[in-house]
Amino acid sequence: MGTTMDGDHDRELAPVAENAGRGPVLVRGEQRVHAGLRLGEIVRRRPPGLTASQWNTASRTLFDHVVCTAATGRPEFAVEFHAPSTDATARRAARTTQAVAAATGLPLLRIVSATLRTAGHGPRIVAYLVDARRYAAGAAGSDVVAVGFRDIVGRLPDGREGAVNDLGALARVEAVQAYVARRLADPILRGLHVHWTRGPAEGWSWAEVRPGQLLVERVTTQAYGLSCGVEPSRFAEDLAVLAVGERLRTVEAGEPPLLPREDLLADIRRLRDRRDELVGDFAYDHLLPAVTAS
């Protein structure tokens, strides 16, 4: 289910040396994951349609991770982590990077999160993507309807059975432990996910830290020419759960900013009111009374 690059695109992309990058190289099956490669290091020349100024800016773009075929060093896809931003200059640079990646046939995944960062979370998330894509490719070539990668059941960290490829599994276990220790008002991490018709996939997750006071995380994922091996919006929600778990670890050191339940309810209503802009339909009407329950 991965994206296949044609011969022209192969000529545009430079093979990546085994020790390239600005961090440790992770070997995952038949792929190598390189940290900190600039776009100009893997694209041979300025693509047609870009001015010299645009190319000068884009070529300095630092991809957090680039996944390559181990045998040849051919780039397979790149991953970027971004914090939410409304800065116009940053948005223009992101669009230029996207255009160069598309012109050279380099699939790109952009993850936007206020909490998830490449240093602390990138290797695990990229390894997950490599595994999910490999699993999906094998399932696509099988005559048997396979269980999706995200739905594989096995032993969870707390000894129970559950979805072992849920990136938020450990956070869910820790939330139960925090509830038992009376650091949370509710042991369940709740959430939702949507996919905008002309935009990214979006995942939300929240934990009730105090009655009526919620810790909320939102993560968006935008895949350009890339199949992630899992459903994009569900992937985004799992990342949001992972982010909530990260922030829950700071509760004892000083609570992170909390959102009143009524504010989250209003946000969900606004999301519901835009259901015509979603892929499929808004499937979370049932959450509204649950969010407002005392």
PDB file of C-alpha atoms in Angstrom:
ATOM      1  CA  MET A   1       0.000   0.000   0.000  1.00  0.00           C
ATOM      2  CA  GLY A   2       3.018   2.285  -0.184  1.00  0.00           C
ATOM      3  CA  THR A   3       3.500   4.915  -2.880  1.00  0.00           C
ATOM      4  CA  THR A   4       5.516   3.812  -5.891  1.00  0.00           C
ATOM      5  CA  MET A   5       7.864   6.299  -7.512  1.00  0.00           C
ATOM      6  CA  ASP A   6       8.385   6.134 -11.265  1.00  0.00           C
ATOM      7  CA  GLY A   7      11.732   6.286 -13.033  1.00  0.00           C
ATOM      8  CA  ASP A   8      11.710  10.076 -13.420  1.00  0.00           C
ATOM      9  CA  HIS A   9      11.177  10.516  -9.724  1.00  0.00           C
ATOM     10  CA  ASP A  10      13.921   8.029  -8.911  1.00  0.00           C
ATOM     11  CA  ARG A  11      16.327  10.191 -10.897  1.00  0.00           C
ATOM     12  CA  GLU A  12      15.278  13.253  -8.897  1.00  0.00           C
ATOM     13  CA  LEU A  13      16.035  11.643  -5.526  1.00  0.00           C
ATOM     14  CA  ALA A  14      19.548  10.974  -4.296  1.00  0.00           C
ATOM     15  CA  PRO A  15      20.364   7.721  -2.450  1.00  0.00           C
ATOM     16  CA  VAL A  16      20.995   8.268   1.247  1.00  0.00           C
ATOM     17  CA  ALA A  17      24.295   7.022   2.691  1.00  0.00           C
ATOM     18  CA  GLU A  18      24.123   4.551   5.567  1.00  0.00           C
ATOM     19  CA  ASN A  19      25.452   7.012   8.150  1.00  0.00           C
ATOM     20  CA  ALA A  20      23.714  10.135   6.845  1.00  0.00           C
ATOM     21  CA  GLY A  21      21.682  12.430   9.060  1.00  0.00           C
ATOM     22  CA  ARG A  22      21.988  14.282  12.337  1.00  0.00           C
ATOM     23  CA  GLY A  23      21.181  11.502  14.748  1.00  0.00           C
ATOM     24  CA  PRO A  24      21.221   7.724  15.222  1.00  0.00           C
ATOM     25  CA  VAL A  25      20.101   5.602  12.274  1.00  0.00           C
ATOM     26  CA  LEU A  26      17.296   3.185  13.090  1.00  0.00           C
ATOM     27  CA  VAL A  27      17.226  -0.065  11.097  1.00  0.00           C
ATOM     28  CA  ARG A  28      13.724  -1.516  10.859  1.00  0.00           C
ATOM     29  CA  GLY A  29      13.457  -4.634   8.725  1.00  0.00           C
ATOM     30  CA  GLU A  30      14.379  -3.664   5.188  1.00  0.00           C
ATOM     31  CA  GLN A  31      14.219   0.058   5.921  1.00  0.00           C
ATOM     32  CA  ARG A  32      16.616   2.583   7.441  1.00  0.00           C
ATOM     33  CA  VAL A  33      15.266   5.595   9.311  1.00  0.00           C
ATOM     34  CA  HIS A  34      17.509   8.660   9.203  1.00  0.00           C
ATOM     35  CA  ALA A  35      17.038  11.605  11.555  1.00  0.00           C
ATOM     36  CA  GLY A  36      17.569  15.188  10.427  1.00  0.00           C
ATOM     37  CA  LEU A  37      18.124  15.203   6.660  1.00  0.00           C
ATOM     38  CA  ARG A  38      17.710  18.405   4.680  1.00  0.00           C
ATOM     39  CA  LEU A  39      15.543  18.285   1.596  1.00  0.00           C
ATOM     40  CA  GLY A  40      18.497  19.516  -0.472  1.00  0.00           C
ATOM     41  CA  GLU A  41      20.473  16.450   0.621  1.00  0.00           C
ATOM     42  CA  ILE A  42      18.016  14.015  -0.929  1.00  0.00           C
ATOM     43  CA  VAL A  43      16.718  15.950  -3.952  1.00  0.00           C
ATOM     44  CA  ARG A  44      19.301  16.154  -6.711  1.00  0.00           C
ATOM     45  CA  ARG A  45      18.254  19.401  -8.382  1.00  0.00           C
ATOM     46  CA  ARG A  46      15.696  22.174  -8.369  1.00  0.00           C
ATOM     47  CA  PRO A  47      12.358  20.867  -9.669  1.00  0.00           C
ATOM     48  CA  PRO A  48      10.780  22.628 -12.647  1.00  0.00           C
ATOM     49  CA  GLY A  49       8.388  25.412 -11.709  1.00  0.00           C
ATOM     50  CA  LEU A  50      10.266  26.579  -8.623  1.00  0.00           C
ATOM     51  CA  THR A  51      12.204  29.830  -8.622  1.00  0.00           C
ATOM     52  CA  ALA A  52      15.773  29.893  -7.382  1.00  0.00           C
ATOM     53  CA  SER A  53      14.581  31.724  -4.265  1.00  0.00           C
ATOM     54  CA  GLN A  54      11.886  29.143  -3.547  1.00  0.00           C
ATOM     55  CA  TRP A  55      14.340  26.308  -4.040  1.00  0.00           C
ATOM     56  CA  ASN A  56      16.911  27.995  -1.810  1.00  0.00           C
ATOM     57  CA  THR A  57      14.321  28.141   0.969  1.00  0.00           C
ATOM     58  CA  ALA A  58      12.908  24.663   0.417  1.00  0.00           C
ATOM     59  CA  SER A  59      16.280  22.934   0.126  1.00  0.00           C
ATOM     60  CA  ARG A  60      17.113  23.985   3.695  1.00  0.00           C
ATOM     61  CA  THR A  61      13.991  22.272   5.070  1.00  0.00           C
ATOM     62  CA  LEU A  62      15.030  19.764   7.712  1.00  0.00           C
ATOM     63  CA  PHE A  63      12.969  16.585   7.648  1.00  0.00           C
ATOM     64  CA  ASP A  64      12.756  15.070  11.113  1.00  0.00           C
ATOM     65  CA  HIS A  65      12.904  11.545   9.695  1.00  0.00           C
ATOM     66  CA  VAL A  66      13.523  10.069   6.267  1.00  0.00           C
ATOM     67  CA  VAL A  67      12.791   6.380   5.681  1.00  0.00           C
ATOM     68  CA  CYS A  68      14.926   4.713   3.028  1.00  0.00           C
ATOM     69  CA  THR A  69      15.244   1.284   1.468  1.00  0.00           C
ATOM     70  CA  ALA A  70      18.154  -0.296   3.330  1.00  0.00           C
ATOM     71  CA  ALA A  71      19.641  -2.035   0.298  1.00  0.00           C
ATOM     72  CA  THR A  72      19.737   0.976  -2.037  1.00  0.00           C
ATOM     73  CA  GLY A  73      19.351   4.029   0.184  1.00  0.00           C
ATOM     74  CA  ARG A  74      16.413   5.200  -1.946  1.00  0.00           C
ATOM     75  CA  PRO A  75      14.179   7.577   0.041  1.00  0.00           C
ATOM     76  CA  GLU A  76      10.710   6.082   0.584  1.00  0.00           C
ATOM     77  CA  PHE A  77       9.030   8.832   2.608  1.00  0.00           C
ATOM     78  CA  ALA A  78       9.723  11.700   5.010  1.00  0.00           C
ATOM     79  CA  VAL A  79       8.085  12.757   8.278  1.00  0.00           C
ATOM     80  CA  GLU A  80       7.833  16.250   9.763  1.00  0.00           C
ATOM     81  CA  PHE A  81       6.708  17.254  13.265  1.00  0.00           C
ATOM     82  CA  HIS A  82       5.282  20.753  13.684  1.00  0.00           C
ATOM     83  CA  ALA A  83       3.762  22.746  16.512  1.00  0.00           C
ATOM     84  CA  PRO A  84       0.446  24.451  15.674  1.00  0.00           C
ATOM     85  CA  SER A  85       1.144  27.824  14.074  1.00  0.00           C
ATOM     86  CA  THR A  86      -0.702  30.630  12.312  1.00  0.00           C
ATOM     87  CA  ASP A  87       2.514  32.256  11.091  1.00  0.00           C
ATOM     88  CA  ALA A  88       2.105  33.099   7.393  1.00  0.00           C
ATOM     89  CA  THR A  89       5.804  32.685   6.602  1.00  0.00           C
ATOM     90  CA  ALA A  90       5.892  29.221   8.153  1.00  0.00           C
ATOM     91  CA  ARG A  91       2.781  28.220   6.217  1.00  0.00           C
ATOM     92  CA  ARG A  92       4.302  29.381   2.922  1.00  0.00           C
ATOM     93  CA  ALA A  93       7.481  27.422   3.644  1.00  0.00           C
ATOM     94  CA  ALA A  94       5.411  24.323   4.423  1.00  0.00           C
ATOM     95  CA  ARG A  95       3.524  24.655   1.133  1.00  0.00           C
ATOM     96  CA  THR A  96       6.788  25.011  -0.791  1.00  0.00           C
ATOM     97  CA  THR A  97       8.216  21.915   0.890  1.00  0.00           C
ATOM     98  CA  GLN A  98       5.055  20.034   0.002  1.00  0.00           C
ATOM     99  CA  ALA A  99       5.321  21.171  -3.635  1.00  0.00           C
ATOM    100  CA  VAL A 100       8.954  20.044  -3.906  1.00  0.00           C
ATOM    101  CA  ALA A 101       8.161  16.680  -2.327  1.00  0.00           C
ATOM    102  CA  ALA A 102       5.294  16.186  -4.785  1.00  0.00           C
ATOM    103  CA  ALA A 103       7.411  17.234  -7.777  1.00  0.00           C
ATOM    104  CA  THR A 104      10.138  14.741  -6.883  1.00  0.00           C
ATOM    105  CA  GLY A 105       7.828  11.895  -5.865  1.00  0.00           C
ATOM    106  CA  LEU A 106       8.841  11.952  -2.201  1.00  0.00           C
ATOM    107  CA  PRO A 107       5.831  10.984  -0.031  1.00  0.00           C
ATOM    108  CA  LEU A 108       5.532  13.199   3.034  1.00  0.00           C
ATOM    109  CA  LEU A 109       3.709  12.936   6.356  1.00  0.00           C
ATOM    110  CA  ARG A 110       3.200  16.076   8.441  1.00  0.00           C
ATOM    111  CA  ILE A 111       2.213  15.682  12.108  1.00  0.00           C
ATOM    112  CA  VAL A 112       1.011  18.799  13.930  1.00  0.00           C
ATOM    113  CA  SER A 113       0.889  18.612  17.718  1.00  0.00           C
ATOM    114  CA  ALA A 114       1.471  20.958  20.639  1.00  0.00           C
ATOM    115  CA  THR A 115       3.077  18.118  22.617  1.00  0.00           C
ATOM    116  CA  LEU A 116       4.571  15.446  20.358  1.00  0.00           C
ATOM    117  CA  ARG A 117       8.129  16.167  19.288  1.00  0.00           C
ATOM    118  CA  THR A 118      10.586  14.365  17.078  1.00  0.00           C
ATOM    119  CA  ALA A 119      13.203  13.952  19.829  1.00  0.00           C
ATOM    120  CA  GLY A 120      10.951  12.216  22.318  1.00  0.00           C
ATOM    121  CA  HIS A 121       8.361  10.550  20.109  1.00  0.00           C
ATOM    122  CA  GLY A 122       9.597  10.508  16.507  1.00  0.00           C
ATOM    123  CA  PRO A 123      11.514   7.205  16.399  1.00  0.00           C
ATOM    124  CA  ARG A 124       8.637   5.253  17.941  1.00  0.00           C
ATOM    125  CA  ILE A 125       6.028   6.805  15.649  1.00  0.00           C
ATOM    126  CA  VAL A 126       8.106   6.324  12.499  1.00  0.00           C
ATOM    127  CA  ALA A 127       8.896   2.713  13.436  1.00  0.00           C
ATOM    128  CA  TYR A 128       5.143   2.209  13.878  1.00  0.00           C
ATOM    129  CA  LEU A 129       4.536   3.590  10.388  1.00  0.00           C
ATOM    130  CA  VAL A 130       7.185   1.315   8.871  1.00  0.00           C
ATOM    131  CA  ASP A 131       5.586  -1.716  10.533  1.00  0.00           C
ATOM    132  CA  ALA A 132       2.028  -0.668   9.620  1.00  0.00           C
ATOM    133  CA  ARG A 133       2.939  -0.087   5.972  1.00  0.00           C
ATOM    134  CA  ARG A 134       4.747  -3.423   5.748  1.00  0.00           C
ATOM    135  CA  TYR A 135       1.777  -5.212   7.323  1.00  0.00           C
ATOM    136  CA  ALA A 136      -0.713  -3.477   5.015  1.00  0.00           C
ATOM    137  CA  ALA A 137       1.363  -4.317   1.954  1.00  0.00           C
ATOM    138  CA  GLY A 138       1.355  -7.987   2.950  1.00  0.00           C
ATOM    139  CA  ALA A 139      -2.383  -7.954   3.624  1.00  0.00           C
ATOM    140  CA  ALA A 140      -3.047  -6.347   0.242  1.00  0.00           C
ATOM    141  CA  GLY A 141      -1.272  -9.210  -1.471  1.00  0.00           C
ATOM    142  CA  SER A 142      -3.222 -11.888   0.378  1.00  0.00           C
ATOM    143  CA  ASP A 143      -6.405 -13.620  -0.683  1.00  0.00           C
ATOM    144  CA  VAL A 144      -7.468 -13.726   2.966  1.00  0.00           C
ATOM    145  CA  VAL A 145      -9.154 -10.733   4.584  1.00  0.00           C
ATOM    146  CA  ALA A 146      -6.645  -9.829   7.276  1.00  0.00           C
ATOM    147  CA  VAL A 147      -7.200  -8.042  10.559  1.00  0.00           C
ATOM    148  CA  GLY A 148      -6.038  -4.462  10.253  1.00  0.00           C
ATOM    149  CA  PHE A 149      -2.699  -3.588  11.832  1.00  0.00           C
ATOM    150  CA  ARG A 150      -4.369  -1.352  14.419  1.00  0.00           C
ATOM    151  CA  ASP A 151      -6.802  -4.122  15.410  1.00  0.00           C
ATOM    152  CA  ILE A 152      -4.311  -6.909  16.152  1.00  0.00           C
ATOM    153  CA  VAL A 153      -5.066  -8.247  19.637  1.00  0.00           C
ATOM    154  CA  GLY A 154      -2.381  -9.303  22.076  1.00  0.00           C
ATOM    155  CA  ARG A 155      -1.065  -8.784  25.590  1.00  0.00           C
ATOM    156  CA  LEU A 156      -1.127  -5.179  26.836  1.00  0.00           C
ATOM    157  CA  PRO A 157       1.324  -3.632  29.345  1.00  0.00           C
ATOM    158  CA  ASP A 158      -1.109  -4.221  32.226  1.00  0.00           C
ATOM    159  CA  GLY A 159      -1.534  -7.910  31.357  1.00  0.00           C
ATOM    160  CA  ARG A 160      -4.961  -7.591  29.750  1.00  0.00           C
ATOM    161  CA  GLU A 161      -5.686  -8.397  26.120  1.00  0.00           C
ATOM    162  CA  GLY A 162      -6.276  -5.558  23.733  1.00  0.00           C
ATOM    163  CA  ALA A 163      -5.107  -3.746  20.594  1.00  0.00           C
ATOM    164  CA  VAL A 164      -1.320  -4.029  20.848  1.00  0.00           C
ATOM    165  CA  ASN A 165      -0.776  -1.552  18.001  1.00  0.00           C
ATOM    166  CA  ASP A 166      -2.676   1.240  19.706  1.00  0.00           C
ATOM    167  CA  LEU A 167      -0.076   3.999  20.163  1.00  0.00           C
ATOM    168  CA  GLY A 168      -2.087   5.211  23.139  1.00  0.00           C
ATOM    169  CA  ALA A 169      -2.244   1.824  24.915  1.00  0.00           C
ATOM    170  CA  LEU A 170       0.352   2.708  27.542  1.00  0.00           C
ATOM    171  CA  ALA A 171      -1.299   6.098  28.171  1.00  0.00           C
ATOM    172  CA  ARG A 172      -4.631   4.356  28.743  1.00  0.00           C
ATOM    173  CA  VAL A 173      -3.046   2.039  31.318  1.00  0.00           C
ATOM    174  CA  GLU A 174      -1.341   4.959  33.049  1.00  0.00           C
ATOM    175  CA  ALA A 175      -4.650   6.845  33.198  1.00  0.00           C
ATOM    176  CA  VAL A 176      -6.220   3.953  35.113  1.00  0.00           C
ATOM    177  CA  GLN A 177      -3.266   3.916  37.493  1.00  0.00           C
ATOM    178  CA  ALA A 178      -3.545   7.684  37.971  1.00  0.00           C
ATOM    179  CA  TYR A 179      -7.244   7.312  38.745  1.00  0.00           C
ATOM    180  CA  VAL A 180      -6.527   4.636  41.354  1.00  0.00           C
ATOM    181  CA  ALA A 181      -3.951   7.024  42.864  1.00  0.00           C
ATOM    182  CA  ARG A 182      -6.648   9.755  42.879  1.00  0.00           C
ATOM    183  CA  ARG A 183      -4.790  11.971  40.444  1.00  0.00           C
ATOM    184  CA  LEU A 184      -7.609  11.766  37.871  1.00  0.00           C
ATOM    185  CA  ALA A 185     -11.364  12.065  38.204  1.00  0.00           C
ATOM    186  CA  ASP A 186     -12.027   9.514  35.447  1.00  0.00           C
ATOM    187  CA  PRO A 187      -9.873   6.523  34.424  1.00  0.00           C
ATOM    188  CA  ILE A 188     -10.928   6.571  30.754  1.00  0.00           C
ATOM    189  CA  LEU A 189      -9.158   8.583  28.059  1.00  0.00           C
ATOM    190  CA  ARG A 190     -11.873   9.619  25.630  1.00  0.00           C
ATOM    191  CA  GLY A 191     -11.591  10.946  22.108  1.00  0.00           C
ATOM    192  CA  LEU A 192     -12.797  11.332  18.549  1.00  0.00           C
ATOM    193  CA  HIS A 193     -11.356  11.484  15.061  1.00  0.00           C
ATOM    194  CA  VAL A 194     -12.433  13.052  11.781  1.00  0.00           C
ATOM    195  CA  HIS A 195     -11.006  13.502   8.304  1.00  0.00           C
ATOM    196  CA  TRP A 196     -11.588  16.781   6.503  1.00  0.00           C
ATOM    197  CA  THR A 197     -12.518  16.430   2.836  1.00  0.00           C
ATOM    198  CA  ARG A 198     -10.025  19.085   1.774  1.00  0.00           C
ATOM    199  CA  GLY A 199      -7.631  18.916   4.649  1.00  0.00           C
ATOM    200  CA  PRO A 200      -5.913  16.778   7.249  1.00  0.00           C
ATOM    201  CA  ALA A 201      -7.071  13.992   9.490  1.00  0.00           C
ATOM    202  CA  GLU A 202      -7.684  15.205  13.028  1.00  0.00           C
ATOM    203  CA  GLY A 203      -7.724  13.374  16.347  1.00  0.00           C
ATOM    204  CA  TRP A 204      -8.809  14.630  19.771  1.00  0.00           C
ATOM    205  CA  SER A 205      -8.327  13.039  23.161  1.00  0.00           C
ATOM    206  CA  TRP A 206      -9.098  14.190  26.690  1.00  0.00           C
ATOM    207  CA  ALA A 207      -8.758  13.165  30.306  1.00  0.00           C
ATOM    208  CA  GLU A 208     -10.875  14.433  33.202  1.00  0.00           C
ATOM    209  CA  VAL A 209      -8.278  15.584  35.728  1.00  0.00           C
ATOM    210  CA  ARG A 210     -10.741  17.210  38.114  1.00  0.00           C
ATOM    211  CA  PRO A 211     -14.533  17.045  37.968  1.00  0.00           C
ATOM    212  CA  GLY A 212     -15.516  19.139  34.954  1.00  0.00           C
ATOM    213  CA  GLN A 213     -11.902  20.097  34.170  1.00  0.00           C
ATOM    214  CA  LEU A 214     -10.294  18.351  31.189  1.00  0.00           C
ATOM    215  CA  LEU A 215      -6.833  17.922  29.756  1.00  0.00           C
ATOM    216  CA  VAL A 216      -7.324  18.070  25.967  1.00  0.00           C
ATOM    217  CA  GLU A 217      -4.952  17.272  23.101  1.00  0.00           C
ATOM    218  CA  ARG A 218      -5.547  17.707  19.381  1.00  0.00           C
ATOM    219  CA  VAL A 219      -3.298  16.240  16.678  1.00  0.00           C
ATOM    220  CA  THR A 220      -3.571  16.567  12.905  1.00  0.00           C
ATOM    221  CA  THR A 221      -1.878  14.391  10.319  1.00  0.00           C
ATOM    222  CA  GLN A 222      -1.575  15.254   6.638  1.00  0.00           C
ATOM    223  CA  ALA A 223      -0.241  12.610   4.263  1.00  0.00           C
ATOM    224  CA  TYR A 224       0.958  13.743   0.854  1.00  0.00           C
ATOM    225  CA  GLY A 225       1.276  10.782  -1.510  1.00  0.00           C
ATOM    226  CA  LEU A 226       1.683   8.387   1.406  1.00  0.00           C
ATOM    227  CA  SER A 227      -0.340   5.470   2.715  1.00  0.00           C
ATOM    228  CA  CYS A 228       0.272   5.168   6.462  1.00  0.00           C
ATOM    229  CA  GLY A 229      -0.860   1.539   6.652  1.00  0.00           C
ATOM    230  CA  VAL A 230      -3.607   2.559   9.106  1.00  0.00           C
ATOM    231  CA  GLU A 231      -6.689   4.741   8.744  1.00  0.00           C
ATOM    232  CA  PRO A 232      -5.373   8.360   8.934  1.00  0.00           C
ATOM    233  CA  SER A 233      -7.908   9.853  11.330  1.00  0.00           C
ATOM    234  CA  ARG A 234      -7.742   6.882  13.691  1.00  0.00           C
ATOM    235  CA  PHE A 235      -3.969   7.238  13.635  1.00  0.00           C
ATOM    236  CA  ALA A 236      -4.387  10.921  14.538  1.00  0.00           C
ATOM    237  CA  GLU A 237      -6.593  10.044  17.520  1.00  0.00           C
ATOM    238  CA  ASP A 238      -4.079   7.486  18.775  1.00  0.00           C
ATOM    239  CA  LEU A 239      -1.398  10.174  18.561  1.00  0.00           C
ATOM    240  CA  ALA A 240      -3.647  12.517  20.563  1.00  0.00           C
ATOM    241  CA  VAL A 241      -4.042   9.833  23.247  1.00  0.00           C
ATOM    242  CA  LEU A 242      -0.260   9.432  23.274  1.00  0.00           C
ATOM    243  CA  ALA A 243       0.060  13.211  23.761  1.00  0.00           C
ATOM    244  CA  VAL A 244      -2.445  13.206  26.643  1.00  0.00           C
ATOM    245  CA  GLY A 245      -0.449  10.463  28.326  1.00  0.00           C
ATOM    246  CA  GLU A 246       2.707  12.525  27.969  1.00  0.00           C
ATOM    247  CA  ARG A 247       1.109  15.532  29.639  1.00  0.00           C
ATOM    248  CA  LEU A 248      -0.519  13.493  32.408  1.00  0.00           C
ATOM    249  CA  ARG A 249       2.962  12.719  33.686  1.00  0.00           C
ATOM    250  CA  THR A 250       3.353  16.403  34.594  1.00  0.00           C
ATOM    251  CA  VAL A 251       0.162  16.647  36.655  1.00  0.00           C
ATOM    252  CA  GLU A 252       1.913  16.083  39.978  1.00  0.00           C
ATOM    253  CA  ALA A 253       4.627  18.623  39.144  1.00  0.00           C
ATOM    254  CA  GLY A 254       2.012  21.276  38.396  1.00  0.00           C
ATOM    255  CA  GLU A 255      -1.151  20.844  36.433  1.00  0.00           C
ATOM    256  CA  PRO A 256      -1.082  21.645  32.721  1.00  0.00           C
ATOM    257  CA  PRO A 257      -3.806  24.061  31.549  1.00  0.00           C
ATOM    258  CA  LEU A 258      -7.223  22.456  31.811  1.00  0.00           C
ATOM    259  CA  LEU A 259     -10.333  23.107  29.741  1.00  0.00           C
ATOM    260  CA  PRO A 260     -13.801  23.370  31.284  1.00  0.00           C
ATOM    261  CA  ARG A 261     -16.092  20.590  30.115  1.00  0.00           C
ATOM    262  CA  GLU A 262     -18.543  23.129  28.676  1.00  0.00           C
ATOM    263  CA  ASP A 263     -15.804  24.568  26.448  1.00  0.00           C
ATOM    264  CA  LEU A 264     -14.999  21.149  25.025  1.00  0.00           C
ATOM    265  CA  LEU A 265     -18.711  20.557  24.497  1.00  0.00           C
ATOM    266  CA  ALA A 266     -18.908  23.790  22.505  1.00  0.00           C
ATOM    267  CA  ASP A 267     -15.910  22.724  20.399  1.00  0.00           C
ATOM    268  CA  ILE A 268     -17.519  19.369  19.638  1.00  0.00           C
ATOM    269  CA  ARG A 269     -20.754  21.094  18.648  1.00  0.00           C
ATOM    270  CA  ARG A 270     -18.826  23.349  16.259  1.00  0.00           C
ATOM    271  CA  LEU A 271     -17.181  20.259  14.794  1.00  0.00           C
ATOM    272  CA  ARG A 272     -20.585  18.603  14.406  1.00  0.00           C
ATOM    273  CA  ASP A 273     -21.929  21.703  12.647  1.00  0.00           C
ATOM    274  CA  ARG A 274     -19.234  21.247   9.964  1.00  0.00           C
ATOM    275  CA  ARG A 275     -20.142  17.625   9.284  1.00  0.00           C
ATOM    276  CA  ASP A 276     -20.713  18.385   5.582  1.00  0.00           C
ATOM    277  CA  GLU A 277     -16.973  19.117   5.273  1.00  0.00           C
ATOM    278  CA  LEU A 278     -15.945  15.689   6.542  1.00  0.00           C
ATOM    279  CA  VAL A 279     -15.075  12.465   4.786  1.00  0.00           C
ATOM    280  CA  GLY A 280     -18.048  10.301   5.686  1.00  0.00           C
ATOM    281  CA  ASP A 281     -20.168  11.760   8.462  1.00  0.00           C
ATOM    282  CA  PHE A 282     -19.748  13.052  11.988  1.00  0.00           C
ATOM    283  CA  ALA A 283     -19.992   9.882  14.076  1.00  0.00           C
ATOM    284  CA  TYR A 284     -19.840  11.405  17.546  1.00  0.00           C
ATOM    285  CA  ASP A 285     -23.267  12.832  18.335  1.00  0.00           C
ATOM    286  CA  HIS A 286     -23.380  10.333  21.190  1.00  0.00           C
ATOM    287  CA  LEU A 287     -20.414  12.052  22.845  1.00  0.00           C
ATOM    288  CA  LEU A 288     -22.252  15.282  23.474  1.00  0.00           C
ATOM    289  CA  PRO A 289     -24.427  14.112  26.387  1.00  0.00           C
ATOM    290  CA  ALA A 290     -21.512  12.014  27.682  1.00  0.00           C
ATOM    291  CA  VAL A 291     -19.267  15.065  27.788  1.00  0.00           C
ATOM    292  CA  THR A 292     -21.827  17.048  29.745  1.00  0.00           C
ATOM    293  CA  ALA A 293     -22.617  14.261  32.233  1.00  0.00           C
ATOM    294  CA  SER A 294     -21.705  15.059  35.813  1.00  0.00           C
TER     295      SER A 294
END
